[in-house]
């Protein structure tokens, strides 16, 4: 495993900025997750939106994981990269007719339904194809994930999911929808969750909801607790793998499964964030009044997380062993929010040095934009560079 040690000589021959993926770390992570789920009724569906790079997807599919998709094109991409339809789940508040048809035509495992009107459309489209569609209800558990407000999704006043008080009416609808088969309940409370007690709250809520369904004479073979496990962005070298053991143990302890019930997870960030870095080059060292700015050739178009939700990425100068000094690391885009980090202690930098923005494997490359007519960054892999 490479811990902050990059093949700088090889990097120097490549045009920057680019994404670099440590495939050994990815495989180590996937192996740990596989082990944790072995001999348990646990199924992990990788959240494709975190990183949809085909090389990454193929690697994850090869370990036998399923896919969690939030668009029709993600379903198609997942299928192309080797995920099997019987392990694909499809979530999203705004599924179009075309996207629903993609799911139906490929006989995916389950649609995670987020509203009453979606249920109606799904029933009608399935009926048109003479199919019965498996559905899990995405329920808003009203659990606080204690994370940034843009990435919390499980509170009541939120565009995602179905509120608890609507469940009796929804269950009635399902009973009269001949092309819908209710197989489970689904939750997703947010992302970058490091306080695991939020998942304990979710378990308590899931157990209570399942009891209610049972009291209505409905068995639920599938419980899907979504994703959201966070990673350590501060210390990518010391903590390169999330604490999957504690995570899975928590669900084992707090969510008692019924006979023949399976527990499903939709992990995204924790599977792929640590293995990716965005590598960029120093264009200019600019002396401000009090500050020194490193102006680099990557910008918010290549990695938007800092600008979008004040996210922290560890930053290293991988070309220099000089003294540490504080720099503001900024991109070239014409937006004041195009800042990767302020007052970061980096080895003394000169024009041409390579800078690594760490833990960028999730919500990095997938969120690239072409604002300012920028090129998309390329991607390279440790085992083929
Ligand atoms: C984004 C998303 C996930 C993955 O979240 P992570 O925080 O990356 O683990 C899982 N399920 C759904 C429905 C999502 O929208």
mmCIF file of C-alpha atoms and ligand atoms in Angstrom:
data_model
loop_
_atom_site.group_PDB
_atom_site.id
_atom_site.type_symbol
_atom_site.label_atom_id
_atom_site.label_comp_id
_atom_site.label_asym_id
_atom_site.label_seq_id
_atom_site.Cartn_x
_atom_site.Cartn_y
_atom_site.Cartn_z
ATOM 1 C CA UNK A 1 0.000 0.000 0.000
ATOM 2 C CA UNK A 2 1.268 3.440 -0.884
ATOM 3 C CA UNK A 3 0.887 5.804 2.040
ATOM 4 C CA UNK A 4 1.299 9.277 0.685
ATOM 5 C CA UNK A 5 4.182 8.121 -1.471
ATOM 6 C CA UNK A 6 3.494 8.868 -5.084
ATOM 7 C CA UNK A 7 5.432 7.922 -8.231
ATOM 8 C CA UNK A 8 6.445 11.548 -8.759
ATOM 9 C CA UNK A 9 8.872 10.770 -11.602
ATOM 10 C CA UNK A 10 6.079 9.189 -13.608
ATOM 11 C CA UNK A 11 3.704 12.001 -12.662
ATOM 12 C CA UNK A 12 6.160 14.534 -14.047
ATOM 13 C CA UNK A 13 5.623 13.135 -17.529
ATOM 14 C CA UNK A 14 1.839 13.482 -17.380
ATOM 15 C CA UNK A 15 -0.234 16.526 -18.136
ATOM 16 C CA UNK A 16 -1.908 17.905 -15.013
ATOM 17 C CA UNK A 17 -4.411 17.991 -13.418
ATOM 18 C CA UNK A 18 -5.371 14.317 -13.260
ATOM 19 C CA UNK A 19 -6.945 11.798 -10.930
ATOM 20 C CA UNK A 20 -4.732 9.048 -9.616
ATOM 21 C CA UNK A 21 -6.142 5.901 -8.032
ATOM 22 C CA UNK A 22 -4.243 3.636 -5.658
ATOM 23 C CA UNK A 23 -5.689 0.293 -6.767
ATOM 24 C CA UNK A 24 -3.964 -1.645 -3.987
ATOM 25 C CA UNK A 25 -5.730 0.475 -1.399
ATOM 26 C CA UNK A 26 -9.032 0.043 -3.250
ATOM 27 C CA UNK A 27 -8.592 -3.757 -3.275
ATOM 28 C CA UNK A 28 -7.565 -3.814 0.373
ATOM 29 C CA UNK A 29 -10.721 -1.859 1.251
ATOM 30 C CA UNK A 30 -12.974 -4.082 -0.859
ATOM 31 C CA UNK A 31 -11.410 -7.169 0.697
ATOM 32 C CA UNK A 32 -12.091 -5.908 4.210
ATOM 33 C CA UNK A 33 -15.743 -5.190 3.379
ATOM 34 C CA UNK A 34 -16.154 -8.632 1.780
ATOM 35 C CA UNK A 35 -14.725 -10.257 4.877
ATOM 36 C CA UNK A 36 -17.017 -8.328 7.198
ATOM 37 C CA UNK A 37 -20.063 -9.497 5.241
ATOM 38 C CA UNK A 38 -18.977 -13.106 4.859
ATOM 39 C CA UNK A 39 -21.411 -15.648 6.336
ATOM 40 C CA UNK A 40 -23.865 -12.897 7.202
ATOM 41 C CA UNK A 41 -27.092 -11.986 5.404
ATOM 42 C CA UNK A 42 -25.466 -8.673 4.435
ATOM 43 C CA UNK A 43 -25.411 -7.276 0.895
ATOM 44 C CA UNK A 44 -23.443 -4.216 -0.143
ATOM 45 C CA UNK A 45 -24.586 -2.204 -3.150
ATOM 46 C CA UNK A 46 -21.869 0.259 -4.104
ATOM 47 C CA UNK A 47 -23.269 3.788 -4.644
ATOM 48 C CA UNK A 48 -22.173 4.436 -8.230
ATOM 49 C CA UNK A 49 -22.566 8.199 -7.952
ATOM 50 C CA UNK A 50 -19.514 8.365 -5.671
ATOM 51 C CA UNK A 51 -17.229 7.296 -8.525
ATOM 52 C CA UNK A 52 -18.458 5.961 -11.860
ATOM 53 C CA UNK A 53 -15.032 5.542 -13.500
ATOM 54 C CA UNK A 54 -15.324 2.240 -15.443
ATOM 55 C CA UNK A 55 -12.002 0.884 -14.090
ATOM 56 C CA UNK A 56 -13.147 1.484 -10.523
ATOM 57 C CA UNK A 57 -16.591 0.018 -11.218
ATOM 58 C CA UNK A 58 -15.124 -3.116 -12.802
ATOM 59 C CA UNK A 59 -12.911 -3.691 -9.794
ATOM 60 C CA UNK A 60 -15.843 -3.333 -7.380
ATOM 61 C CA UNK A 61 -18.101 -5.556 -9.502
ATOM 62 C CA UNK A 62 -15.375 -8.233 -9.590
ATOM 63 C CA UNK A 63 -15.626 -8.532 -5.805
ATOM 64 C CA UNK A 64 -19.289 -9.468 -6.192
ATOM 65 C CA UNK A 65 -20.810 -6.295 -4.807
ATOM 66 C CA UNK A 66 -24.087 -4.921 -6.101
ATOM 67 C CA UNK A 67 -24.742 -1.390 -7.334
ATOM 68 C CA UNK A 68 -26.894 1.429 -6.014
ATOM 69 C CA UNK A 69 -27.882 3.700 -8.886
ATOM 70 C CA UNK A 70 -29.582 7.086 -8.903
ATOM 71 C CA UNK A 71 -30.127 7.456 -12.654
ATOM 72 C CA UNK A 72 -30.926 5.301 -15.646
ATOM 73 C CA UNK A 73 -27.503 5.947 -17.125
ATOM 74 C CA UNK A 74 -25.875 4.767 -13.894
ATOM 75 C CA UNK A 75 -27.798 1.502 -14.291
ATOM 76 C CA UNK A 76 -26.507 1.144 -17.859
ATOM 77 C CA UNK A 77 -22.942 1.999 -16.796
ATOM 78 C CA UNK A 78 -23.106 -0.490 -13.909
ATOM 79 C CA UNK A 79 -24.322 -3.245 -16.255
ATOM 80 C CA UNK A 80 -21.560 -2.448 -18.762
ATOM 81 C CA UNK A 81 -18.974 -2.746 -16.002
ATOM 82 C CA UNK A 82 -20.067 -6.171 -14.823
ATOM 83 C CA UNK A 83 -22.653 -5.625 -12.088
ATOM 84 C CA UNK A 84 -25.503 -8.113 -12.383
ATOM 85 C CA UNK A 85 -29.093 -6.791 -12.581
ATOM 86 C CA UNK A 86 -30.196 -8.924 -9.631
ATOM 87 C CA UNK A 87 -27.919 -6.832 -7.393
ATOM 88 C CA UNK A 88 -28.871 -3.392 -8.698
ATOM 89 C CA UNK A 89 -31.091 -1.058 -6.674
ATOM 90 C CA UNK A 90 -32.436 2.194 -8.069
ATOM 91 C CA UNK A 91 -33.119 5.243 -5.898
ATOM 92 C CA UNK A 92 -33.908 8.871 -6.674
ATOM 93 C CA UNK A 93 -36.731 11.363 -6.130
ATOM 94 C CA UNK A 94 -37.094 12.194 -9.806
ATOM 95 C CA UNK A 95 -36.974 9.023 -11.864
ATOM 96 C CA UNK A 96 -38.094 9.744 -15.433
ATOM 97 C CA UNK A 97 -40.231 7.328 -17.450
ATOM 98 C CA UNK A 98 -37.183 6.480 -19.563
ATOM 99 C CA UNK A 99 -35.153 5.675 -16.467
ATOM 100 C CA UNK A 100 -37.900 3.540 -14.971
ATOM 101 C CA UNK A 101 -38.094 1.609 -18.244
ATOM 102 C CA UNK A 102 -34.342 0.973 -18.118
ATOM 103 C CA UNK A 103 -34.814 -0.568 -14.670
ATOM 104 C CA UNK A 104 -37.854 -2.590 -15.759
ATOM 105 C CA UNK A 105 -36.309 -3.871 -18.983
ATOM 106 C CA UNK A 106 -33.216 -5.055 -17.136
ATOM 107 C CA UNK A 107 -35.172 -6.677 -14.280
ATOM 108 C CA UNK A 108 -33.156 -4.952 -11.569
ATOM 109 C CA UNK A 109 -33.418 -6.183 -7.995
ATOM 110 C CA UNK A 110 -35.393 -3.307 -6.521
ATOM 111 C CA UNK A 111 -36.744 0.215 -7.023
ATOM 112 C CA UNK A 112 -36.407 2.395 -3.947
ATOM 113 C CA UNK A 113 -39.592 4.437 -4.208
ATOM 114 C CA UNK A 114 -39.650 7.939 -2.784
ATOM 115 C CA UNK A 115 -43.237 9.209 -3.283
ATOM 116 C CA UNK A 116 -46.882 8.306 -3.912
ATOM 117 C CA UNK A 117 -46.985 9.608 -7.507
ATOM 118 C CA UNK A 118 -43.826 7.637 -8.311
ATOM 119 C CA UNK A 119 -45.575 4.478 -7.116
ATOM 120 C CA UNK A 120 -48.480 5.166 -9.499
ATOM 121 C CA UNK A 121 -46.199 5.728 -12.486
ATOM 122 C CA UNK A 122 -44.159 2.642 -11.648
ATOM 123 C CA UNK A 123 -47.297 0.511 -11.441
ATOM 124 C CA UNK A 124 -48.567 1.847 -14.775
ATOM 125 C CA UNK A 125 -45.259 1.333 -16.597
ATOM 126 C CA UNK A 126 -44.823 -2.166 -15.142
ATOM 127 C CA UNK A 127 -48.376 -3.002 -16.153
ATOM 128 C CA UNK A 128 -47.639 -1.866 -19.721
ATOM 129 C CA UNK A 129 -44.805 -4.382 -19.794
ATOM 130 C CA UNK A 130 -46.775 -7.140 -18.076
ATOM 131 C CA UNK A 131 -44.269 -7.214 -15.225
ATOM 132 C CA UNK A 132 -44.404 -7.133 -11.460
ATOM 133 C CA UNK A 133 -41.833 -4.763 -10.001
ATOM 134 C CA UNK A 134 -40.042 -5.188 -6.672
ATOM 135 C CA UNK A 135 -40.176 -2.097 -4.522
ATOM 136 C CA UNK A 136 -38.711 -0.880 -1.252
ATOM 137 C CA UNK A 137 -40.154 2.247 0.314
ATOM 138 C CA UNK A 138 -37.617 4.929 1.081
ATOM 139 C CA UNK A 139 -38.781 6.181 4.434
ATOM 140 C CA UNK A 140 -37.627 9.328 6.123
ATOM 141 C CA UNK A 141 -36.623 8.124 9.582
ATOM 142 C CA UNK A 142 -36.207 11.672 10.930
ATOM 143 C CA UNK A 143 -32.757 10.782 12.239
ATOM 144 C CA UNK A 144 -30.149 13.535 12.468
ATOM 145 C CA UNK A 145 -26.915 12.447 10.795
ATOM 146 C CA UNK A 146 -24.903 15.280 12.434
ATOM 147 C CA UNK A 147 -23.223 16.150 9.169
ATOM 148 C CA UNK A 148 -23.183 19.149 6.808
ATOM 149 C CA UNK A 149 -26.679 20.411 5.996
ATOM 150 C CA UNK A 150 -26.196 19.837 2.269
ATOM 151 C CA UNK A 151 -25.483 16.152 2.848
ATOM 152 C CA UNK A 152 -28.049 15.315 5.500
ATOM 153 C CA UNK A 153 -31.051 13.604 3.961
ATOM 154 C CA UNK A 154 -32.997 11.826 6.689
ATOM 155 C CA UNK A 155 -34.861 14.683 8.365
ATOM 156 C CA UNK A 156 -38.623 15.128 7.870
ATOM 157 C CA UNK A 157 -38.577 18.388 5.925
ATOM 158 C CA UNK A 158 -36.497 17.135 3.057
ATOM 159 C CA UNK A 159 -37.154 16.374 -0.594
ATOM 160 C CA UNK A 160 -36.052 12.761 -0.137
ATOM 161 C CA UNK A 161 -38.192 9.840 0.992
ATOM 162 C CA UNK A 162 -41.661 9.172 2.334
ATOM 163 C CA UNK A 163 -42.832 10.506 5.679
ATOM 164 C CA UNK A 164 -44.033 8.061 8.293
ATOM 165 C CA UNK A 165 -47.550 9.480 8.531
ATOM 166 C CA UNK A 166 -48.127 8.718 4.837
ATOM 167 C CA UNK A 167 -47.373 5.011 5.252
ATOM 168 C CA UNK A 168 -50.931 3.740 5.879
ATOM 169 C CA UNK A 169 -52.135 5.406 2.677
ATOM 170 C CA UNK A 170 -49.135 4.117 0.724
ATOM 171 C CA UNK A 171 -49.652 0.592 1.974
ATOM 172 C CA UNK A 172 -53.273 0.821 0.844
ATOM 173 C CA UNK A 173 -52.098 1.979 -2.591
ATOM 174 C CA UNK A 174 -49.676 -0.931 -2.826
ATOM 175 C CA UNK A 175 -52.431 -3.393 -1.946
ATOM 176 C CA UNK A 176 -54.421 -2.229 -4.943
ATOM 177 C CA UNK A 177 -51.424 -1.943 -7.314
ATOM 178 C CA UNK A 178 -51.294 -5.312 -9.007
ATOM 179 C CA UNK A 179 -47.871 -4.719 -10.583
ATOM 180 C CA UNK A 180 -46.062 -3.718 -7.408
ATOM 181 C CA UNK A 181 -44.499 -6.163 -4.973
ATOM 182 C CA UNK A 182 -43.393 -4.583 -1.703
ATOM 183 C CA UNK A 183 -40.192 -6.312 -0.574
ATOM 184 C CA UNK A 184 -38.700 -3.919 1.916
ATOM 185 C CA UNK A 185 -37.951 -0.593 3.482
ATOM 186 C CA UNK A 186 -35.072 1.699 2.622
ATOM 187 C CA UNK A 187 -33.316 4.551 4.396
ATOM 188 C CA UNK A 188 -30.435 6.870 3.670
ATOM 189 C CA UNK A 189 -29.810 9.461 6.352
ATOM 190 C CA UNK A 190 -26.874 11.378 4.923
ATOM 191 C CA UNK A 191 -23.231 11.236 4.023
ATOM 192 C CA UNK A 192 -19.804 11.550 5.689
ATOM 193 C CA UNK A 193 -21.262 10.318 8.980
ATOM 194 C CA UNK A 194 -18.506 9.781 11.529
ATOM 195 C CA UNK A 195 -20.664 9.715 14.653
ATOM 196 C CA UNK A 196 -21.827 6.103 14.470
ATOM 197 C CA UNK A 197 -24.574 6.719 17.051
ATOM 198 C CA UNK A 198 -26.645 8.165 14.178
ATOM 199 C CA UNK A 199 -26.754 4.627 12.755
ATOM 200 C CA UNK A 200 -27.867 3.298 16.142
ATOM 201 C CA UNK A 201 -30.798 5.736 16.023
ATOM 202 C CA UNK A 202 -31.540 4.475 12.521
ATOM 203 C CA UNK A 203 -31.605 0.840 13.725
ATOM 204 C CA UNK A 204 -34.108 1.677 16.450
ATOM 205 C CA UNK A 205 -36.300 3.477 13.930
ATOM 206 C CA UNK A 206 -36.050 0.667 11.358
ATOM 207 C CA UNK A 207 -37.048 -1.917 13.973
ATOM 208 C CA UNK A 208 -40.113 0.127 14.985
ATOM 209 C CA UNK A 209 -41.184 0.619 11.371
ATOM 210 C CA UNK A 210 -40.749 -3.037 10.594
ATOM 211 C CA UNK A 211 -42.946 -3.867 13.577
ATOM 212 C CA UNK A 212 -45.650 -1.612 12.185
ATOM 213 C CA UNK A 213 -45.512 -3.342 8.786
ATOM 214 C CA UNK A 214 -45.677 -6.744 10.508
ATOM 215 C CA UNK A 215 -48.740 -5.596 12.480
ATOM 216 C CA UNK A 216 -50.377 -4.816 9.132
ATOM 217 C CA UNK A 217 -49.695 -8.370 8.005
ATOM 218 C CA UNK A 218 -46.747 -7.374 5.801
ATOM 219 C CA UNK A 219 -43.416 -9.192 5.993
ATOM 220 C CA UNK A 220 -40.337 -7.344 4.749
ATOM 221 C CA UNK A 221 -37.592 -9.599 3.402
ATOM 222 C CA UNK A 222 -35.339 -6.597 2.727
ATOM 223 C CA UNK A 223 -34.078 -3.914 5.075
ATOM 224 C CA UNK A 224 -31.857 -1.388 3.304
ATOM 225 C CA UNK A 225 -30.031 1.064 5.558
ATOM 226 C CA UNK A 226 -28.415 3.089 2.781
ATOM 227 C CA UNK A 227 -24.913 4.462 2.965
ATOM 228 C CA UNK A 228 -23.207 7.375 4.630
ATOM 229 C CA UNK A 229 -20.239 5.939 6.510
ATOM 230 C CA UNK A 230 -17.627 8.691 6.686
ATOM 231 C CA UNK A 231 -13.873 8.603 6.223
ATOM 232 C CA UNK A 232 -11.006 10.441 7.911
ATOM 233 C CA UNK A 233 -10.197 13.317 5.558
ATOM 234 C CA UNK A 234 -7.711 14.821 8.035
ATOM 235 C CA UNK A 235 -5.319 11.864 8.201
ATOM 236 C CA UNK A 236 -5.347 9.934 4.923
ATOM 237 C CA UNK A 237 -2.002 8.288 5.665
ATOM 238 C CA UNK A 238 -2.783 7.099 9.186
ATOM 239 C CA UNK A 239 -6.402 6.097 8.574
ATOM 240 C CA UNK A 240 -6.643 4.993 4.937
ATOM 241 C CA UNK A 241 -9.543 2.590 5.554
ATOM 242 C CA UNK A 242 -12.838 3.444 7.286
ATOM 243 C CA UNK A 243 -13.775 1.463 10.376
ATOM 244 C CA UNK A 244 -15.956 -1.074 8.605
ATOM 245 C CA UNK A 245 -15.681 -3.519 11.460
ATOM 246 C CA UNK A 246 -17.341 -1.123 13.916
ATOM 247 C CA UNK A 247 -19.897 -0.120 11.299
ATOM 248 C CA UNK A 248 -21.097 -3.628 10.459
ATOM 249 C CA UNK A 249 -20.878 -4.739 14.094
ATOM 250 C CA UNK A 250 -23.218 -1.905 15.046
ATOM 251 C CA UNK A 251 -25.925 -3.134 12.668
ATOM 252 C CA UNK A 252 -25.424 -6.696 13.820
ATOM 253 C CA UNK A 253 -25.918 -5.607 17.397
ATOM 254 C CA UNK A 254 -28.772 -3.110 17.066
ATOM 255 C CA UNK A 255 -30.843 -4.475 14.195
ATOM 256 C CA UNK A 256 -32.141 -7.964 14.892
ATOM 257 C CA UNK A 257 -33.006 -9.549 11.572
ATOM 258 C CA UNK A 258 -35.985 -11.827 11.161
ATOM 259 C CA UNK A 259 -35.743 -15.218 9.529
ATOM 260 C CA UNK A 260 -34.926 -15.024 5.805
ATOM 261 C CA UNK A 261 -34.388 -11.301 6.049
ATOM 262 C CA UNK A 262 -31.397 -9.668 4.363
ATOM 263 C CA UNK A 263 -29.740 -6.419 5.345
ATOM 264 C CA UNK A 264 -28.618 -4.186 2.501
ATOM 265 C CA UNK A 265 -26.070 -1.371 2.535
ATOM 266 C CA UNK A 266 -25.350 1.306 -0.051
ATOM 267 C CA UNK A 267 -21.823 2.456 0.705
ATOM 268 C CA UNK A 268 -20.226 4.960 -1.625
ATOM 269 C CA UNK A 269 -17.695 7.354 -0.168
ATOM 270 C CA UNK A 270 -16.135 4.961 2.326
ATOM 271 C CA UNK A 271 -15.377 2.449 -0.436
ATOM 272 C CA UNK A 272 -13.625 4.766 -2.876
ATOM 273 C CA UNK A 273 -12.711 8.138 -1.341
ATOM 274 C CA UNK A 274 -9.329 7.206 0.192
ATOM 275 C CA UNK A 275 -7.913 5.553 -2.939
ATOM 276 C CA UNK A 276 -8.156 8.664 -5.118
ATOM 277 C CA UNK A 277 -6.033 11.806 -5.290
ATOM 278 C CA UNK A 278 -6.267 14.802 -7.555
ATOM 279 C CA UNK A 279 -2.760 15.681 -8.732
ATOM 280 C CA UNK A 280 -2.185 19.262 -9.784
ATOM 281 C CA UNK A 281 0.766 21.515 -10.573
ATOM 282 C CA UNK A 282 1.745 24.843 -9.068
ATOM 283 C CA UNK A 283 1.371 27.521 -11.730
ATOM 284 C CA UNK A 284 2.369 30.508 -9.633
ATOM 285 C CA UNK A 285 3.461 31.282 -6.101
ATOM 286 C CA UNK A 286 1.844 34.621 -5.420
ATOM 287 C CA UNK A 287 2.797 36.743 -2.442
ATOM 288 C CA UNK A 288 -0.195 38.538 -0.958
ATOM 289 C CA UNK A 289 -0.065 41.174 1.782
ATOM 290 C CA UNK A 290 -0.015 38.616 4.596
ATOM 291 C CA UNK A 291 -0.559 35.359 2.773
ATOM 292 C CA UNK A 292 1.182 33.263 0.192
ATOM 293 C CA UNK A 293 -1.046 31.785 -2.486
ATOM 294 C CA UNK A 294 -0.307 28.648 -4.416
ATOM 295 C CA UNK A 295 -2.195 29.000 -7.656
ATOM 296 C CA UNK A 296 -2.573 25.492 -9.052
ATOM 297 C CA UNK A 297 -3.842 24.220 -12.399
ATOM 298 C CA UNK A 298 -6.759 22.257 -10.903
ATOM 299 C CA UNK A 299 -9.875 24.118 -9.909
ATOM 300 C CA UNK A 300 -13.366 23.620 -8.552
ATOM 301 C CA UNK A 301 -14.296 22.213 -11.959
ATOM 302 C CA UNK A 302 -12.040 19.226 -11.185
ATOM 303 C CA UNK A 303 -12.903 18.844 -7.492
ATOM 304 C CA UNK A 304 -15.908 20.816 -6.328
ATOM 305 C CA UNK A 305 -16.302 19.509 -2.771
ATOM 306 C CA UNK A 306 -14.433 22.344 -1.004
ATOM 307 C CA UNK A 307 -16.407 25.000 -2.909
ATOM 308 C CA UNK A 308 -19.738 23.174 -2.661
ATOM 309 C CA UNK A 309 -19.774 22.164 0.984
ATOM 310 C CA UNK A 310 -16.656 23.521 2.584
ATOM 311 C CA UNK A 311 -15.201 20.045 2.505
ATOM 312 C CA UNK A 312 -11.684 19.429 3.772
ATOM 313 C CA UNK A 313 -9.090 17.620 1.682
ATOM 314 C CA UNK A 314 -5.602 17.016 3.011
ATOM 315 C CA UNK A 315 -3.086 18.737 0.717
ATOM 316 C CA UNK A 316 0.563 17.776 0.198
ATOM 317 C CA UNK A 317 3.406 19.134 -1.880
ATOM 318 C CA UNK A 318 4.771 15.871 -3.271
ATOM 319 C CA UNK A 319 7.701 17.497 -5.120
ATOM 320 C CA UNK A 320 9.383 19.257 -2.217
ATOM 321 C CA UNK A 321 11.130 18.429 1.031
ATOM 322 C CA UNK A 322 11.570 22.095 1.907
ATOM 323 C CA UNK A 323 10.515 23.762 5.136
ATOM 324 C CA UNK A 324 6.849 23.772 5.983
ATOM 325 C CA UNK A 325 5.067 27.078 5.543
ATOM 326 C CA UNK A 326 1.452 28.228 5.305
ATOM 327 C CA UNK A 327 -0.156 28.582 1.903
ATOM 328 C CA UNK A 328 -3.626 29.227 0.587
ATOM 329 C CA UNK A 329 -4.095 26.728 -2.223
ATOM 330 C CA UNK A 330 -6.400 28.125 -4.896
ATOM 331 C CA UNK A 331 -7.538 27.238 -8.411
ATOM 332 C CA UNK A 332 -7.681 29.292 -11.603
ATOM 333 C CA UNK A 333 -11.487 29.450 -11.939
ATOM 334 C CA UNK A 334 -13.202 32.839 -11.892
ATOM 335 C CA UNK A 335 -15.054 32.252 -8.625
ATOM 336 C CA UNK A 336 -13.992 33.358 -5.151
ATOM 337 C CA UNK A 337 -15.046 29.967 -3.793
ATOM 338 C CA UNK A 338 -12.393 28.255 -5.936
ATOM 339 C CA UNK A 339 -10.219 27.572 -2.895
ATOM 340 C CA UNK A 340 -8.891 24.129 -1.949
ATOM 341 C CA UNK A 341 -7.468 25.088 1.431
ATOM 342 C CA UNK A 342 -6.450 28.056 3.531
ATOM 343 C CA UNK A 343 -3.362 28.383 5.712
ATOM 344 C CA UNK A 344 -2.196 24.868 4.872
ATOM 345 C CA UNK A 345 1.258 23.861 6.038
ATOM 346 C CA UNK A 346 3.081 22.588 2.948
ATOM 347 C CA UNK A 347 6.694 22.032 2.037
ATOM 348 C CA UNK A 348 8.062 25.187 0.443
ATOM 349 C CA UNK A 349 6.761 25.374 -3.119
ATOM 350 C CA UNK A 350 8.013 26.682 -6.431
ATOM 351 C CA UNK A 351 6.389 26.884 -9.835
ATOM 352 C CA UNK A 352 6.063 23.397 -11.312
ATOM 353 C CA UNK A 353 5.760 21.472 -8.033
ATOM 354 C CA UNK A 354 3.150 18.730 -7.883
ATOM 355 C CA UNK A 355 0.412 19.023 -5.274
ATOM 356 C CA UNK A 356 -1.775 16.101 -4.161
ATOM 357 C CA UNK A 357 -5.325 16.701 -2.967
ATOM 358 C CA UNK A 358 -5.976 13.548 -1.008
ATOM 359 C CA UNK A 359 -9.089 11.423 -0.400
ATOM 360 C CA UNK A 360 -10.612 12.614 -3.654
ATOM 361 C CA UNK A 361 -11.819 9.220 -4.899
ATOM 362 C CA UNK A 362 -15.463 9.922 -4.023
ATOM 363 C CA UNK A 363 -17.547 12.794 -5.408
ATOM 364 C CA UNK A 364 -14.438 14.040 -7.198
ATOM 365 C CA UNK A 365 -14.235 12.793 -10.762
ATOM 366 C CA UNK A 366 -18.021 12.214 -10.892
ATOM 367 C CA UNK A 367 -18.675 15.884 -10.186
ATOM 368 C CA UNK A 368 -16.276 17.299 -12.781
ATOM 369 C CA UNK A 369 -17.726 20.167 -14.804
ATOM 370 C CA UNK A 370 -16.531 22.047 -17.858
ATOM 371 C CA UNK A 371 -17.228 25.549 -16.572
ATOM 372 C CA UNK A 372 -14.797 28.039 -18.178
ATOM 373 C CA UNK A 373 -14.547 25.591 -21.142
ATOM 374 C CA UNK A 374 -12.131 23.495 -19.121
ATOM 375 C CA UNK A 375 -10.883 20.070 -20.174
ATOM 376 C CA UNK A 376 -11.932 17.125 -18.039
ATOM 377 C CA UNK A 377 -9.033 15.736 -16.006
ATOM 378 C CA UNK A 378 -7.713 12.329 -17.099
ATOM 379 C CA UNK A 379 -7.466 9.377 -14.714
ATOM 380 C CA UNK A 380 -4.551 7.010 -14.060
ATOM 381 C CA UNK A 381 -4.306 3.851 -12.005
ATOM 382 C CA UNK A 382 -1.417 2.705 -9.833
ATOM 383 C CA UNK A 383 -1.291 -0.727 -11.443
ATOM 384 C CA UNK A 384 -1.126 0.487 -15.037
ATOM 385 C CA UNK A 385 0.892 3.699 -14.839
HETATM 386 C C1 LIG B 1 -25.433 8.990 -2.147
HETATM 387 C C2 LIG B 1 -26.219 7.827 -1.705
HETATM 388 C C3 LIG B 1 -25.585 6.753 -1.073
HETATM 389 C C4 LIG B 1 -24.107 6.722 -0.765
HETATM 390 O O1 LIG B 1 -23.753 7.615 0.229
HETATM 391 P P1 LIG B 1 -22.239 7.626 0.790
HETATM 392 O O2 LIG B 1 -22.269 8.715 1.788
HETATM 393 O O3 LIG B 1 -21.356 7.933 -0.351
HETATM 394 O O4 LIG B 1 -21.969 6.295 1.399
HETATM 395 C C5 LIG B 1 -26.367 5.679 -0.716
HETATM 396 N N1 LIG B 1 -27.695 5.651 -0.951
HETATM 397 C C6 LIG B 1 -28.337 6.671 -1.560
HETATM 398 C C7 LIG B 1 -29.787 6.572 -1.799
HETATM 399 C C8 LIG B 1 -27.627 7.782 -1.943
HETATM 400 O O5 LIG B 1 -28.269 8.805 -2.534
#
